């Protein structure tokens, strides 16, 4: 048989376990590593996997030598705020001076400054800016990415953000998953009528569905933002209309958001720094993925991180994400998050790779097409310029991606000094 592509001379081929449910507990600790490996691609899909020795008998239109590098599935980033206007570098000095976030907010900073900048930006301006961030993410090995709205807090701007994601999804070869996060913060004009704002966001669900602008909804359940009951009302309304559910929950205070997410069958519940033991036990008895965001904790200068070890050891499923946004996690580099997971969450290299591939795919409903390399699946993969799979979280802060492929086509390659 003549293949379209043959990738050979692979030092280590990372093959996360394929599963119809997320990898939980002990299963997260396992990771299949095939040494001196090769695989073939036909019509954009994996057509053969074997040893480098066996590959010597195969024919292909294009033969790529991985030169004893590591190859993995394309990374999956299951939580980003990709589309927004402006930036907030001016707030960094205020934070260094110890100014509380609420005071920054009162001075016109914080999320409300991003909301204002996003409202003022045209659709074309937002596309250009988001494209830059998306390309940076791709350059760091991401081939599937979730993008949320949430910097509009009104009908017009929320729809504008979601339409930008749809434009990017039709422009770039990677897979983009869109999430409607209208209830991301309470607009000042709704401070005394938060329930009315929730109803306004619910009223957007039909047009979003009609225009196919989002697959999931999300809400920020937190003290001073949206309560458990307000979150339940919004999520139940979205579930009735056929949306998948996600939640920002238990980031600062233990409100029971984890328990609510599990009870509603959410695909993921994200942050969880303040998740209770009861919430963690509920996670273990469900297929809801805990999406942990150590970059946010790090960037905000906090010392308490999500209890990844307890979640995994109790039997839960963990994924990792950048939480890329202009205020609390200003990075598109999922590799840095992998290092933080090792250093701050005490996750093993095997758990980390599973958390940015197969489990991250489950966290955005893409487990049937992303996160693993297996026969018949899309050939989305990354060649890494590292000697072993353990090396990436160990050597932090740089880009280890050598080249990135989607459906067997190279979409990015690291520039070389001549």
GROMACS .gro file of C-alpha atoms in nm:
model
  418
    1UNK     CA    1   0.000   0.000   0.000
    2UNK     CA    2   0.120   0.351  -0.078
    3UNK     CA    3   0.055   0.599   0.206
    4UNK     CA    4   0.035   0.978   0.182
    5UNK     CA    5   0.285   1.025   0.465
    6UNK     CA    6   0.518   0.814   0.674
    7UNK     CA    7   0.664   0.951   0.999
    8UNK     CA    8   0.957   0.737   1.108
    9UNK     CA    9   1.262   0.745   1.336
   10UNK     CA   10   1.044   0.847   1.632
   11UNK     CA   11   1.233   0.819   1.959
   12UNK     CA   12   0.914   0.803   2.166
   13UNK     CA   13   0.557   0.800   2.036
   14UNK     CA   14   0.304   0.908   2.302
   15UNK     CA   15  -0.019   0.711   2.271
   16UNK     CA   16  -0.276   0.816   2.534
   17UNK     CA   17  -0.539   0.553   2.603
   18UNK     CA   18  -0.849   0.594   2.390
   19UNK     CA   19  -1.166   0.586   2.594
   20UNK     CA   20  -1.535   0.670   2.562
   21UNK     CA   21  -1.514   0.828   2.908
   22UNK     CA   22  -1.240   1.047   3.061
   23UNK     CA   23  -0.940   0.877   3.219
   24UNK     CA   24  -1.002   0.881   3.593
   25UNK     CA   25  -0.793   0.806   3.898
   26UNK     CA   26  -0.544   0.525   3.842
   27UNK     CA   27  -0.609   0.527   3.467
   28UNK     CA   28  -0.460   0.876   3.449
   29UNK     CA   29  -0.129   0.734   3.571
   30UNK     CA   30  -0.089   0.510   3.265
   31UNK     CA   31   0.055   0.628   2.934
   32UNK     CA   32   0.157   0.407   2.644
   33UNK     CA   33   0.499   0.501   2.507
   34UNK     CA   34   0.613   0.328   2.188
   35UNK     CA   35   0.989   0.359   2.134
   36UNK     CA   36   1.164   0.356   1.797
   37UNK     CA   37   0.822   0.393   1.639
   38UNK     CA   38   0.664   0.502   1.313
   39UNK     CA   39   0.317   0.570   1.174
   40UNK     CA   40   0.156   0.632   0.836
   41UNK     CA   41  -0.113   0.874   0.725
   42UNK     CA   42  -0.369   0.842   0.445
   43UNK     CA   43  -0.639   1.097   0.360
   44UNK     CA   44  -0.560   1.294   0.674
   45UNK     CA   45  -0.603   0.999   0.912
   46UNK     CA   46  -0.374   0.759   1.093
   47UNK     CA   47  -0.357   0.448   0.874
   48UNK     CA   48  -0.081   0.243   1.036
   49UNK     CA   49   0.123   0.242   1.358
   50UNK     CA   50   0.424   0.021   1.411
   51UNK     CA   51   0.795   0.000   1.469
   52UNK     CA   52   1.062   0.190   1.285
   53UNK     CA   53   1.195  -0.142   1.158
   54UNK     CA   54   0.858  -0.236   1.009
   55UNK     CA   55   0.834   0.106   0.845
   56UNK     CA   56   1.128   0.014   0.623
   57UNK     CA   57   0.897  -0.197   0.408
   58UNK     CA   58   0.637   0.077   0.355
   59UNK     CA   59   0.596   0.324   0.070
   60UNK     CA   60   0.474   0.683   0.107
   61UNK     CA   61   0.456   0.998  -0.102
   62UNK     CA   62   0.617   1.194   0.182
   63UNK     CA   63   0.861   1.047   0.433
   64UNK     CA   64   0.944   1.248   0.744
   65UNK     CA   65   1.222   1.159   0.983
   66UNK     CA   66   1.141   1.258   1.340
   67UNK     CA   67   1.514   1.221   1.412
   68UNK     CA   68   1.461   1.043   1.746
   69UNK     CA   69   1.237   1.320   1.875
   70UNK     CA   70   0.913   1.274   2.071
   71UNK     CA   71   0.577   1.272   1.889
   72UNK     CA   72   0.242   1.321   2.060
   73UNK     CA   73  -0.119   1.391   1.966
   74UNK     CA   74  -0.187   1.761   1.912
   75UNK     CA   75  -0.247   1.932   2.244
   76UNK     CA   76  -0.599   2.033   2.346
   77UNK     CA   77  -0.658   2.359   2.535
   78UNK     CA   78  -1.009   2.325   2.686
   79UNK     CA   79  -1.045   2.668   2.851
   80UNK     CA   80  -0.951   2.999   2.689
   81UNK     CA   81  -1.096   3.348   2.657
   82UNK     CA   82  -0.955   3.396   2.309
   83UNK     CA   83  -1.158   3.692   2.183
   84UNK     CA   84  -1.128   4.029   2.357
   85UNK     CA   85  -1.035   4.388   2.291
   86UNK     CA   86  -0.745   4.582   2.441
   87UNK     CA   87  -0.501   4.469   2.709
   88UNK     CA   88  -0.440   4.542   3.076
   89UNK     CA   89  -0.064   4.568   3.125
   90UNK     CA   90  -0.120   4.894   3.316
   91UNK     CA   91  -0.279   4.694   3.599
   92UNK     CA   92   0.035   4.492   3.667
   93UNK     CA   93   0.204   4.777   3.852
   94UNK     CA   94  -0.111   4.836   4.056
   95UNK     CA   95  -0.110   4.471   4.159
   96UNK     CA   96   0.257   4.497   4.252
   97UNK     CA   97   0.168   4.792   4.476
   98UNK     CA   98  -0.084   4.571   4.652
   99UNK     CA   99  -0.398   4.739   4.519
  100UNK     CA  100  -0.696   4.502   4.567
  101UNK     CA  101  -0.880   4.391   4.255
  102UNK     CA  102  -1.202   4.558   4.364
  103UNK     CA  103  -1.022   4.890   4.389
  104UNK     CA  104  -0.874   4.838   4.041
  105UNK     CA  105  -1.230   4.767   3.927
  106UNK     CA  106  -1.355   5.090   4.084
  107UNK     CA  107  -1.089   5.282   3.891
  108UNK     CA  108  -1.227   5.146   3.564
  109UNK     CA  109  -0.985   4.855   3.535
  110UNK     CA  110  -1.035   4.483   3.566
  111UNK     CA  111  -1.281   4.288   3.357
  112UNK     CA  112  -1.495   4.596   3.293
  113UNK     CA  113  -1.209   4.765   3.108
  114UNK     CA  114  -1.184   4.460   2.880
  115UNK     CA  115  -1.560   4.468   2.831
  116UNK     CA  116  -1.539   4.834   2.727
  117UNK     CA  117  -1.251   4.766   2.486
  118UNK     CA  118  -1.432   4.467   2.336
  119UNK     CA  119  -1.749   4.669   2.283
  120UNK     CA  120  -1.550   4.942   2.109
  121UNK     CA  121  -1.365   4.698   1.880
  122UNK     CA  122  -1.505   4.610   1.540
  123UNK     CA  123  -1.555   4.251   1.440
  124UNK     CA  124  -1.261   4.283   1.201
  125UNK     CA  125  -1.035   4.418   1.476
  126UNK     CA  126  -1.130   4.133   1.707
  127UNK     CA  127  -1.065   3.876   1.433
  128UNK     CA  128  -0.716   4.016   1.372
  129UNK     CA  129  -0.627   4.025   1.741
  130UNK     CA  130  -0.768   3.682   1.822
  131UNK     CA  131  -0.593   3.534   1.516
  132UNK     CA  132  -0.259   3.649   1.656
  133UNK     CA  133  -0.328   3.478   1.989
  134UNK     CA  134  -0.456   3.167   1.813
  135UNK     CA  135  -0.145   3.139   1.600
  136UNK     CA  136   0.070   3.168   1.912
  137UNK     CA  137  -0.125   2.883   2.068
  138UNK     CA  138  -0.081   2.669   1.756
  139UNK     CA  139   0.293   2.741   1.759
  140UNK     CA  140   0.305   2.585   2.106
  141UNK     CA  141   0.146   2.260   1.989
  142UNK     CA  142  -0.230   2.315   2.026
  143UNK     CA  143  -0.449   2.165   1.751
  144UNK     CA  144  -0.786   2.180   1.934
  145UNK     CA  145  -0.895   2.481   2.137
  146UNK     CA  146  -1.203   2.604   2.323
  147UNK     CA  147  -1.285   2.977   2.299
  148UNK     CA  148  -1.535   3.156   2.522
  149UNK     CA  149  -1.726   3.480   2.488
  150UNK     CA  150  -1.790   3.677   2.807
  151UNK     CA  151  -1.643   4.021   2.745
  152UNK     CA  152  -1.963   4.170   2.611
  153UNK     CA  153  -2.216   4.133   2.891
  154UNK     CA  154  -2.477   4.251   2.642
  155UNK     CA  155  -2.649   4.084   2.350
  156UNK     CA  156  -2.471   4.263   2.067
  157UNK     CA  157  -2.115   4.222   2.192
  158UNK     CA  158  -2.158   3.863   2.308
  159UNK     CA  159  -2.284   3.768   1.961
  160UNK     CA  160  -1.997   3.963   1.806
  161UNK     CA  161  -1.744   3.760   2.003
  162UNK     CA  162  -1.907   3.431   1.909
  163UNK     CA  163  -1.917   3.529   1.542
  164UNK     CA  164  -1.544   3.603   1.558
  165UNK     CA  165  -1.483   3.249   1.685
  166UNK     CA  166  -1.691   3.111   1.398
  167UNK     CA  167  -1.487   3.313   1.146
  168UNK     CA  168  -1.162   3.183   1.295
  169UNK     CA  169  -1.296   2.826   1.290
  170UNK     CA  170  -1.358   2.857   0.916
  171UNK     CA  171  -1.020   3.021   0.855
  172UNK     CA  172  -0.777   2.803   1.051
  173UNK     CA  173  -0.725   2.428   1.008
  174UNK     CA  174  -0.735   2.346   1.380
  175UNK     CA  175  -1.056   2.258   1.565
  176UNK     CA  176  -1.220   2.543   1.756
  177UNK     CA  177  -1.496   2.480   2.008
  178UNK     CA  178  -1.714   2.778   2.097
  179UNK     CA  179  -1.863   2.845   2.441
  180UNK     CA  180  -2.114   3.115   2.533
  181UNK     CA  181  -2.007   3.273   2.863
  182UNK     CA  182  -2.252   3.562   2.873
  183UNK     CA  183  -2.282   3.543   3.254
  184UNK     CA  184  -1.911   3.612   3.310
  185UNK     CA  185  -1.962   3.916   3.533
  186UNK     CA  186  -2.249   4.137   3.647
  187UNK     CA  187  -2.272   4.461   3.446
  188UNK     CA  188  -2.291   4.772   3.669
  189UNK     CA  189  -2.639   4.854   3.543
  190UNK     CA  190  -2.765   4.514   3.669
  191UNK     CA  191  -2.611   4.527   4.019
  192UNK     CA  192  -2.956   4.550   4.175
  193UNK     CA  193  -3.124   4.306   3.933
  194UNK     CA  194  -2.887   4.018   3.868
  195UNK     CA  195  -3.175   3.781   3.792
  196UNK     CA  196  -3.287   4.012   3.512
  197UNK     CA  197  -2.939   3.989   3.359
  198UNK     CA  198  -2.954   3.610   3.377
  199UNK     CA  199  -3.286   3.620   3.193
  200UNK     CA  200  -3.134   3.846   2.927
  201UNK     CA  201  -2.852   3.596   2.873
  202UNK     CA  202  -3.104   3.311   2.854
  203UNK     CA  203  -3.290   3.508   2.586
  204UNK     CA  204  -2.977   3.487   2.367
  205UNK     CA  205  -2.970   3.107   2.362
  206UNK     CA  206  -3.213   3.067   2.072
  207UNK     CA  207  -3.029   3.298   1.832
  208UNK     CA  208  -2.694   3.143   1.928
  209UNK     CA  209  -2.837   2.800   1.851
  210UNK     CA  210  -2.995   2.921   1.526
  211UNK     CA  211  -2.668   3.072   1.401
  212UNK     CA  212  -2.465   2.774   1.531
  213UNK     CA  213  -2.240   3.006   1.730
  214UNK     CA  214  -2.172   2.787   2.035
  215UNK     CA  215  -2.180   2.425   2.146
  216UNK     CA  216  -2.150   2.494   2.518
  217UNK     CA  217  -2.253   2.749   2.777
  218UNK     CA  218  -2.058   2.855   3.084
  219UNK     CA  219  -2.120   3.072   3.391
  220UNK     CA  220  -1.895   3.220   3.660
  221UNK     CA  221  -2.038   3.088   3.986
  222UNK     CA  222  -1.864   3.282   4.262
  223UNK     CA  223  -1.927   3.517   4.554
  224UNK     CA  224  -2.005   3.861   4.416
  225UNK     CA  225  -2.079   3.723   4.070
  226UNK     CA  226  -2.349   3.453   4.022
  227UNK     CA  227  -2.494   3.241   4.299
  228UNK     CA  228  -2.557   2.868   4.294
  229UNK     CA  229  -2.928   2.925   4.230
  230UNK     CA  230  -2.869   3.180   3.953
  231UNK     CA  231  -2.619   2.942   3.795
  232UNK     CA  232  -2.868   2.656   3.814
  233UNK     CA  233  -3.139   2.862   3.642
  234UNK     CA  234  -2.908   2.958   3.355
  235UNK     CA  235  -2.756   2.613   3.308
  236UNK     CA  236  -3.088   2.430   3.324
  237UNK     CA  237  -3.236   2.666   3.062
  238UNK     CA  238  -2.935   2.602   2.835
  239UNK     CA  239  -2.951   2.226   2.890
  240UNK     CA  240  -3.316   2.223   2.785
  241UNK     CA  241  -3.212   2.386   2.456
  242UNK     CA  242  -2.949   2.123   2.387
  243UNK     CA  243  -2.628   2.296   2.497
  244UNK     CA  244  -2.344   2.120   2.674
  245UNK     CA  245  -2.267   2.265   3.014
  246UNK     CA  246  -1.946   2.402   3.162
  247UNK     CA  247  -1.884   2.602   3.480
  248UNK     CA  248  -1.632   2.837   3.638
  249UNK     CA  249  -1.672   2.717   3.996
  250UNK     CA  250  -1.518   2.712   4.343
  251UNK     CA  251  -1.227   2.933   4.238
  252UNK     CA  252  -1.216   3.153   4.547
  253UNK     CA  253  -1.496   3.039   4.778
  254UNK     CA  254  -1.650   2.697   4.834
  255UNK     CA  255  -2.004   2.759   4.713
  256UNK     CA  256  -2.085   2.409   4.592
  257UNK     CA  257  -2.034   2.480   4.225
  258UNK     CA  258  -1.855   2.149   4.175
  259UNK     CA  259  -2.151   1.961   4.317
  260UNK     CA  260  -2.393   2.158   4.098
  261UNK     CA  261  -2.190   2.087   3.784
  262UNK     CA  262  -2.189   1.714   3.857
  263UNK     CA  263  -2.562   1.707   3.937
  264UNK     CA  264  -2.641   1.872   3.601
  265UNK     CA  265  -2.412   1.643   3.404
  266UNK     CA  266  -2.172   1.919   3.301
  267UNK     CA  267  -1.893   1.811   3.068
  268UNK     CA  268  -1.646   2.004   3.281
  269UNK     CA  269  -1.613   2.217   3.590
  270UNK     CA  270  -1.318   2.456   3.590
  271UNK     CA  271  -1.083   2.622   3.845
  272UNK     CA  272  -1.176   2.428   4.166
  273UNK     CA  273  -0.909   2.585   4.389
  274UNK     CA  274  -1.168   2.591   4.670
  275UNK     CA  275  -1.349   2.266   4.586
  276UNK     CA  276  -1.458   2.077   4.897
  277UNK     CA  277  -1.388   1.713   4.978
  278UNK     CA  278  -1.755   1.642   4.910
  279UNK     CA  279  -1.728   1.807   4.569
  280UNK     CA  280  -1.416   1.606   4.488
  281UNK     CA  281  -1.594   1.284   4.585
  282UNK     CA  282  -1.885   1.380   4.361
  283UNK     CA  283  -1.641   1.431   4.073
  284UNK     CA  284  -1.499   1.084   4.126
  285UNK     CA  285  -1.844   0.930   4.086
  286UNK     CA  286  -1.911   1.118   3.761
  287UNK     CA  287  -1.764   1.174   3.414
  288UNK     CA  288  -1.742   1.551   3.466
  289UNK     CA  289  -1.383   1.659   3.400
  290UNK     CA  290  -1.204   1.886   3.646
  291UNK     CA  291  -1.028   2.145   3.427
  292UNK     CA  292  -0.748   2.291   3.638
  293UNK     CA  293  -0.588   2.627   3.562
  294UNK     CA  294  -0.260   2.660   3.755
  295UNK     CA  295  -0.149   2.949   3.533
  296UNK     CA  296  -0.424   3.163   3.684
  297UNK     CA  297  -0.320   3.089   4.041
  298UNK     CA  298   0.044   3.159   3.949
  299UNK     CA  299  -0.031   3.486   3.767
  300UNK     CA  300  -0.248   3.616   4.050
  301UNK     CA  301   0.037   3.553   4.294
  302UNK     CA  302  -0.159   3.312   4.511
  303UNK     CA  303  -0.012   3.021   4.701
  304UNK     CA  304  -0.305   2.779   4.713
  305UNK     CA  305  -0.352   2.567   4.402
  306UNK     CA  306  -0.629   2.327   4.304
  307UNK     CA  307  -0.601   1.986   4.470
  308UNK     CA  308  -0.505   1.788   4.161
  309UNK     CA  309  -0.347   1.510   4.364
  310UNK     CA  310  -0.659   1.463   4.576
  311UNK     CA  311  -0.891   1.474   4.273
  312UNK     CA  312  -0.690   1.206   4.091
  313UNK     CA  313  -0.625   0.988   4.395
  314UNK     CA  314  -0.996   1.002   4.485
  315UNK     CA  315  -1.078   0.875   4.136
  316UNK     CA  316  -1.159   1.190   3.939
  317UNK     CA  317  -1.059   1.303   3.589
  318UNK     CA  318  -0.829   1.604   3.546
  319UNK     CA  319  -0.756   1.817   3.241
  320UNK     CA  320  -0.527   2.120   3.217
  321UNK     CA  321  -0.582   2.449   3.032
  322UNK     CA  322  -0.421   2.790   2.994
  323UNK     CA  323  -0.726   2.999   3.086
  324UNK     CA  324  -0.571   3.248   2.842
  325UNK     CA  325  -0.727   3.588   2.916
  326UNK     CA  326  -0.612   3.951   2.953
  327UNK     CA  327  -0.647   3.975   3.329
  328UNK     CA  328  -0.555   3.663   3.525
  329UNK     CA  329  -0.362   3.429   3.293
  330UNK     CA  330  -0.191   3.610   3.009
  331UNK     CA  331  -0.034   3.316   2.826
  332UNK     CA  332  -0.118   3.101   2.525
  333UNK     CA  333   0.161   2.857   2.617
  334UNK     CA  334   0.007   2.529   2.734
  335UNK     CA  335   0.359   2.390   2.779
  336UNK     CA  336   0.417   2.632   3.068
  337UNK     CA  337   0.095   2.505   3.225
  338UNK     CA  338   0.232   2.150   3.198
  339UNK     CA  339   0.538   2.259   3.396
  340UNK     CA  340   0.322   2.432   3.659
  341UNK     CA  341   0.118   2.113   3.688
  342UNK     CA  342   0.436   1.924   3.775
  343UNK     CA  343   0.574   2.189   4.012
  344UNK     CA  344   0.258   2.317   4.181
  345UNK     CA  345  -0.005   2.044   4.135
  346UNK     CA  346   0.234   1.752   4.194
  347UNK     CA  347   0.114   1.573   3.883
  348UNK     CA  348   0.333   1.310   3.717
  349UNK     CA  349   0.449   1.340   3.357
  350UNK     CA  350   0.206   1.064   3.257
  351UNK     CA  351  -0.089   1.240   3.422
  352UNK     CA  352   0.009   1.571   3.264
  353UNK     CA  353   0.019   1.432   2.909
  354UNK     CA  354  -0.320   1.266   2.960
  355UNK     CA  355  -0.453   1.595   3.100
  356UNK     CA  356  -0.360   1.797   2.788
  357UNK     CA  357  -0.469   1.535   2.535
  358UNK     CA  358  -0.738   1.273   2.593
  359UNK     CA  359  -0.898   1.427   2.906
  360UNK     CA  360  -0.885   1.779   2.765
  361UNK     CA  361  -1.066   1.649   2.456
  362UNK     CA  362  -1.337   1.498   2.678
  363UNK     CA  363  -1.370   1.834   2.856
  364UNK     CA  364  -1.491   1.998   2.533
  365UNK     CA  365  -1.683   1.710   2.379
  366UNK     CA  366  -1.418   1.620   2.121
  367UNK     CA  367  -1.305   1.282   2.253
  368UNK     CA  368  -1.402   1.107   1.929
  369UNK     CA  369  -1.165   1.311   1.715
  370UNK     CA  370  -0.892   1.468   1.930
  371UNK     CA  371  -0.651   1.378   2.205
  372UNK     CA  372  -0.523   1.042   2.083
  373UNK     CA  373  -0.335   0.889   1.792
  374UNK     CA  374  -0.502   0.572   1.673
  375UNK     CA  375  -0.609   0.403   1.354
  376UNK     CA  376  -0.882   0.595   1.173
  377UNK     CA  377  -0.840   0.913   1.381
  378UNK     CA  378  -0.738   1.253   1.245
  379UNK     CA  379  -0.362   1.282   1.209
  380UNK     CA  380  -0.326   1.583   1.440
  381UNK     CA  381   0.018   1.554   1.595
  382UNK     CA  382   0.323   1.743   1.719
  383UNK     CA  383   0.689   1.658   1.675
  384UNK     CA  384   0.870   1.775   1.988
  385UNK     CA  385   1.238   1.866   2.003
  386UNK     CA  386   1.289   1.679   2.330
  387UNK     CA  387   1.463   1.349   2.417
  388UNK     CA  388   1.186   1.198   2.633
  389UNK     CA  389   0.824   1.270   2.720
  390UNK     CA  390   0.929   1.356   3.077
  391UNK     CA  391   1.155   1.635   2.949
  392UNK     CA  392   0.884   1.884   2.850
  393UNK     CA  393   0.744   1.964   3.198
  394UNK     CA  394   1.099   1.954   3.335
  395UNK     CA  395   1.245   2.221   3.103
  396UNK     CA  396   1.002   2.507   3.145
  397UNK     CA  397   0.936   2.841   2.982
  398UNK     CA  398   1.042   2.776   2.623
  399UNK     CA  399   0.870   2.633   2.317
  400UNK     CA  400   0.968   2.269   2.260
  401UNK     CA  401   0.744   2.222   1.954
  402UNK     CA  402   0.944   2.137   1.641
  403UNK     CA  403   0.650   2.111   1.400
  404UNK     CA  404   0.271   2.090   1.419
  405UNK     CA  405   0.042   1.889   1.189
  406UNK     CA  406  -0.334   1.885   1.138
  407UNK     CA  407  -0.491   1.606   0.931
  408UNK     CA  408  -0.142   1.512   0.815
  409UNK     CA  409  -0.061   1.861   0.687
  410UNK     CA  410   0.217   2.067   0.844
  411UNK     CA  411   0.071   2.397   0.967
  412UNK     CA  412   0.364   2.528   1.171
  413UNK     CA  413   0.737   2.473   1.198
  414UNK     CA  414   0.990   2.626   1.433
  415UNK     CA  415   1.221   2.876   1.268
  416UNK     CA  416   1.586   2.776   1.264
  417UNK     CA  417   1.886   3.003   1.312
  418UNK     CA  418   2.102   2.996   0.999
   0.00000   0.00000   0.00000
